[in-house]
XYZ file of C-alpha atoms in Angstrom:
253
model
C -10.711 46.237 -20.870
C -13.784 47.871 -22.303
C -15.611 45.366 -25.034
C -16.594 47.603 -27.657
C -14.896 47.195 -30.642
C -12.615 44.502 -29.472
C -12.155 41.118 -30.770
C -13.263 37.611 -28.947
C -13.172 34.365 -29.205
C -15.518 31.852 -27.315
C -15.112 27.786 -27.887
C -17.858 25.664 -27.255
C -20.210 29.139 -28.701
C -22.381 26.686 -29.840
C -24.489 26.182 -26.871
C -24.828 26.718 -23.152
C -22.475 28.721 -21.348
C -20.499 29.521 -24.250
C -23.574 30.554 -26.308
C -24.614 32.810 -23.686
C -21.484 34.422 -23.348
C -20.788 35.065 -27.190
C -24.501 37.005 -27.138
C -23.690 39.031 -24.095
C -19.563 40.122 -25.426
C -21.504 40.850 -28.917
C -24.328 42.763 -27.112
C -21.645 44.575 -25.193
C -19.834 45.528 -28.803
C -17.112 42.314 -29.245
C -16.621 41.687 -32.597
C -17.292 37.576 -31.776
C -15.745 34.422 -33.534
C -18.228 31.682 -32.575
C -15.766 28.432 -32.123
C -17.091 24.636 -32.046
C -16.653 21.376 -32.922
C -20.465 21.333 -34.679
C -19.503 24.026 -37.365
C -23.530 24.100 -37.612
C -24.077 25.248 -33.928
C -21.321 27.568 -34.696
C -22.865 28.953 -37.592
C -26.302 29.434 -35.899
C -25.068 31.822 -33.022
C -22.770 33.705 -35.091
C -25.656 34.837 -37.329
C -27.477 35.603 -34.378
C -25.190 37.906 -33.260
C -23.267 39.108 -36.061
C -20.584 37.089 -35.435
C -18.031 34.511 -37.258
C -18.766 30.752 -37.268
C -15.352 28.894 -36.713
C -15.629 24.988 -36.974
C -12.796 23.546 -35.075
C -11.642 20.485 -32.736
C -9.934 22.801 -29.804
C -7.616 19.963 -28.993
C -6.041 19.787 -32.353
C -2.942 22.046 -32.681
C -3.305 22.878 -36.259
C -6.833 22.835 -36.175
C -7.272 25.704 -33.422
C -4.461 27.769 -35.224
C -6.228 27.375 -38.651
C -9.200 28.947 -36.756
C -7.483 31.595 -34.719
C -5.727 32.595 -37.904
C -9.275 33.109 -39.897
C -10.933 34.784 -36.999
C -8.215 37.736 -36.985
C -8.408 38.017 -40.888
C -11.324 38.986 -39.986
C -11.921 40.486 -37.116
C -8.361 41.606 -36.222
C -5.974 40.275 -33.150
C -8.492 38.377 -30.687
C -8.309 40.651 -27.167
C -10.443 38.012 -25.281
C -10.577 34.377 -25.293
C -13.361 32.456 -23.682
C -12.710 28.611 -23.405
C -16.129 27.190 -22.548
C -15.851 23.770 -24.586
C -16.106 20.801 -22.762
C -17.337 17.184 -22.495
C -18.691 15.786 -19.421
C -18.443 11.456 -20.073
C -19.121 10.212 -16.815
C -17.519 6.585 -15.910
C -15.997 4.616 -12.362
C -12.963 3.733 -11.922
C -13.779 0.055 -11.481
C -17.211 -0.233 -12.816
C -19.502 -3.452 -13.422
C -17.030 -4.240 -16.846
C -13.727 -3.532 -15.115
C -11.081 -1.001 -15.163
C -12.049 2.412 -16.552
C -10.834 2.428 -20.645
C -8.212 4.479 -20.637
C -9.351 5.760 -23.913
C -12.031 7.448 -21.803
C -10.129 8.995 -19.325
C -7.661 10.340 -21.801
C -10.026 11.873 -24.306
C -11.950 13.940 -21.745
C -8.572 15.518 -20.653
C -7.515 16.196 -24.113
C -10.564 17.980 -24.642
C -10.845 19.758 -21.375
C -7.662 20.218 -20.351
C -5.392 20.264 -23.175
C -8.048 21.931 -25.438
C -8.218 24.626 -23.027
C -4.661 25.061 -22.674
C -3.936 24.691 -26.620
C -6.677 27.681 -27.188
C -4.732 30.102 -24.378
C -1.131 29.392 -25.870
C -2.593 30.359 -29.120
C -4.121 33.024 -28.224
C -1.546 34.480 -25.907
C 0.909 33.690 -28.401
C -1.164 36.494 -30.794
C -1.887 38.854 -28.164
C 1.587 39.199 -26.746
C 2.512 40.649 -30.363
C -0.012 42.991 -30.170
C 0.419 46.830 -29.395
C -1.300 47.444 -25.956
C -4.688 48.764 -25.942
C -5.395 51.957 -23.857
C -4.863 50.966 -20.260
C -1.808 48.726 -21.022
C -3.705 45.631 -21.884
C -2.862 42.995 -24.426
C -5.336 40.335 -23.635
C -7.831 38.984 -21.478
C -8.377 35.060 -20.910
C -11.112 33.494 -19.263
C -10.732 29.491 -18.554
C -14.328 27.540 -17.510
C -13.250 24.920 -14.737
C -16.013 23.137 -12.442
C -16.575 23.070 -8.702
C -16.384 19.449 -9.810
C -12.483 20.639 -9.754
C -13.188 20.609 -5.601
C -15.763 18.287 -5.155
C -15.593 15.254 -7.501
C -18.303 12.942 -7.213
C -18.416 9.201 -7.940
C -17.986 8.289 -11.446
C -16.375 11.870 -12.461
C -12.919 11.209 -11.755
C -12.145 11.624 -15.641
C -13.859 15.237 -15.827
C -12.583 16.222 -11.920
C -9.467 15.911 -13.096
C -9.816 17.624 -16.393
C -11.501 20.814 -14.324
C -9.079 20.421 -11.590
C -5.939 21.109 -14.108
C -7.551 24.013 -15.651
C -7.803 25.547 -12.353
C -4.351 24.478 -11.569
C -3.257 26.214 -14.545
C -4.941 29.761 -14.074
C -2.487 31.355 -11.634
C 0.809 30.263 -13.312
C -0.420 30.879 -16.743
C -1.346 34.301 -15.240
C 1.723 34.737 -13.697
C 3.363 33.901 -16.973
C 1.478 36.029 -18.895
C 1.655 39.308 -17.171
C 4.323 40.987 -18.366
C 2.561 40.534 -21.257
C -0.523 42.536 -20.073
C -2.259 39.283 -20.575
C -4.816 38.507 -17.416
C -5.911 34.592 -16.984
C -9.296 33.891 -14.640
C -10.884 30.997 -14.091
C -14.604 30.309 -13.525
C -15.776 26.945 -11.621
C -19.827 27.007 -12.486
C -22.013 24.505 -9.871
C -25.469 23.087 -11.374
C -26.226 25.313 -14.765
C -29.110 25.012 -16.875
C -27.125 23.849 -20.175
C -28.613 21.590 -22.642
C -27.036 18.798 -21.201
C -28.976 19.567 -17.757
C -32.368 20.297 -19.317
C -32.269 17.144 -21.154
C -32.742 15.287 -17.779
C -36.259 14.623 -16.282
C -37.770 17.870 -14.214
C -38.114 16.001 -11.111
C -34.107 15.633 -11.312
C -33.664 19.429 -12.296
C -35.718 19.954 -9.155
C -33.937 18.142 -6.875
C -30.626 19.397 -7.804
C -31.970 22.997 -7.675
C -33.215 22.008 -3.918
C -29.633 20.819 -3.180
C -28.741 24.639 -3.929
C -28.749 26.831 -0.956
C -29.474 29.899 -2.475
C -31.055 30.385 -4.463
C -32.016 27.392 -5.152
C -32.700 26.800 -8.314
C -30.020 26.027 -11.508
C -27.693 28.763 -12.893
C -28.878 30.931 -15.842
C -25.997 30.783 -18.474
C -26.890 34.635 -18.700
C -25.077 34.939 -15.120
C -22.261 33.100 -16.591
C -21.797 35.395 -19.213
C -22.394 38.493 -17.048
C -19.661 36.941 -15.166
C -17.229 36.955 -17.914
C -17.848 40.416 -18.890
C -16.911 41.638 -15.175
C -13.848 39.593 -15.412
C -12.577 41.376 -18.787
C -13.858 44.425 -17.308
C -12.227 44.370 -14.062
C -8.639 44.807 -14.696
C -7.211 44.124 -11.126
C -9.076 40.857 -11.426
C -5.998 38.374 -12.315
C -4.989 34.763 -11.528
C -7.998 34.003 -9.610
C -11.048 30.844 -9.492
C -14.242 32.240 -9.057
C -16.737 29.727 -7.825
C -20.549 30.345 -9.610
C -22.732 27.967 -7.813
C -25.233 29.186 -5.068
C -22.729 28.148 -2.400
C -23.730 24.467 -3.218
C -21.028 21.531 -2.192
C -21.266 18.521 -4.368
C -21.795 15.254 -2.082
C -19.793 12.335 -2.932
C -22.711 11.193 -5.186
């Protein structure tokens, strides 16, 4: 699917990966709705870009549709969705106070997992009603996962599992959706320098970088988004997890 002209939509577009990617679909033509939770974030990379700032919790059903529904008022049916939002609360099992809460556990899936998958039926919903674009395509969907889908460590059992359903639910969803001329991929990013990461001290950016084979440093969330443009570029590319991460394996902690 060629970019220019078409219209996206990337949650969490706020920052990190998702900012990055909403820059380099707008740079490549995408008419871009900028989705996140901080309606301020939001609003900050949309005018960057030229793009529209869409304030909304992913996970809530009503909520998501409100802002699918204003970002094809104006920008028309949304050919790409980019789910990039995300929270990363770390916690044991059994720590030092007892049994995880299961508060925690449950609200990183909701966000995750079921915000992921709430975005994609909403989406897909839209684009399956669509007329086909030139090459037969309705709709291209791009899911963000983790290698921490693989490799858990200690303490991320809550966001291992999150990542591991959303690469779980790639293939079947793509399945699903292909008689549609809908494609679903998944990326699985290792160690990426996101706000989140660049917020720790540099001597712990460093020695995560030097845990990298190569190269060995953190991921750009450029190479993210140049990722994501291959992927709705690449039209035989469907139903597959595409590990980003320097060939790095997480140890168990």
């Amino acid at each position: 699917m060629q970019l220019d002209g078409v219209a996206a939509i990337v949650t969490g577009g706020g920052s990190g990966l998702g900012a990055a990617t909403a820059r380099a679909l707008a740079a490549a033509g995408a008419r871009v709705g900028v989705l996140d939770l901080r309606a301020d974030a939001a609003s900050g990379v949309a005018n960057e870009i030229g793009g529209l700032a869409l304030g909304a919790d992913v996970a809530d059903a009503a909520d998501a549709e409100a802002a699918i529904a204003r970002a094809e008022a104006a920008h028309g049916t949304a050919r790409v969705l980019v789910n990039c939002a995300g929270i990363a609360d770390a916690g044991k099992i059994v720590g030092r106070e007892g049994p995880l809460a299961l508060e925690a556990f449950e609200t990183v899936l909701r966000v995750n997992l079921v915000g992921s998958f709430n975005m994609l039926r909403l989406a897909a919903a839209r684009m399956a009603a669509a007329a086909p674009l030139t090459e037969g395509d309705r709709g291209v969907i791009v899911n963000t996962a983790s290698i921490a889908a693989f490799e858990g460590q200690i303490g991320q059992a809550a966001y291992a599992a999150s990542k591991g359903g959303i690469a779980a639910l790639g293939l079947p969803a793509a399945r699903e959706l292909a008689r549609h001329g809908i494609r679903v991929n998944t990326i699985a990013p290792g160690i990426f320098r996101t706000p989140m990461v660049a917020a720790m001290p540099e001597e712990l950016q460093e020695a995560l970088a030097a845990g990298i084979p190569y190269p060995s440093r953190l991921g750009d969330p450029a190479e993210f988004a140049r990722t994501v443009r291959w992927i709705v570029e690449t039209q035989y590319l469907n139903g597959e997890t595409i590990r980003l991460d320097g060939a790095v394996r997480l140890q168990p902690k």
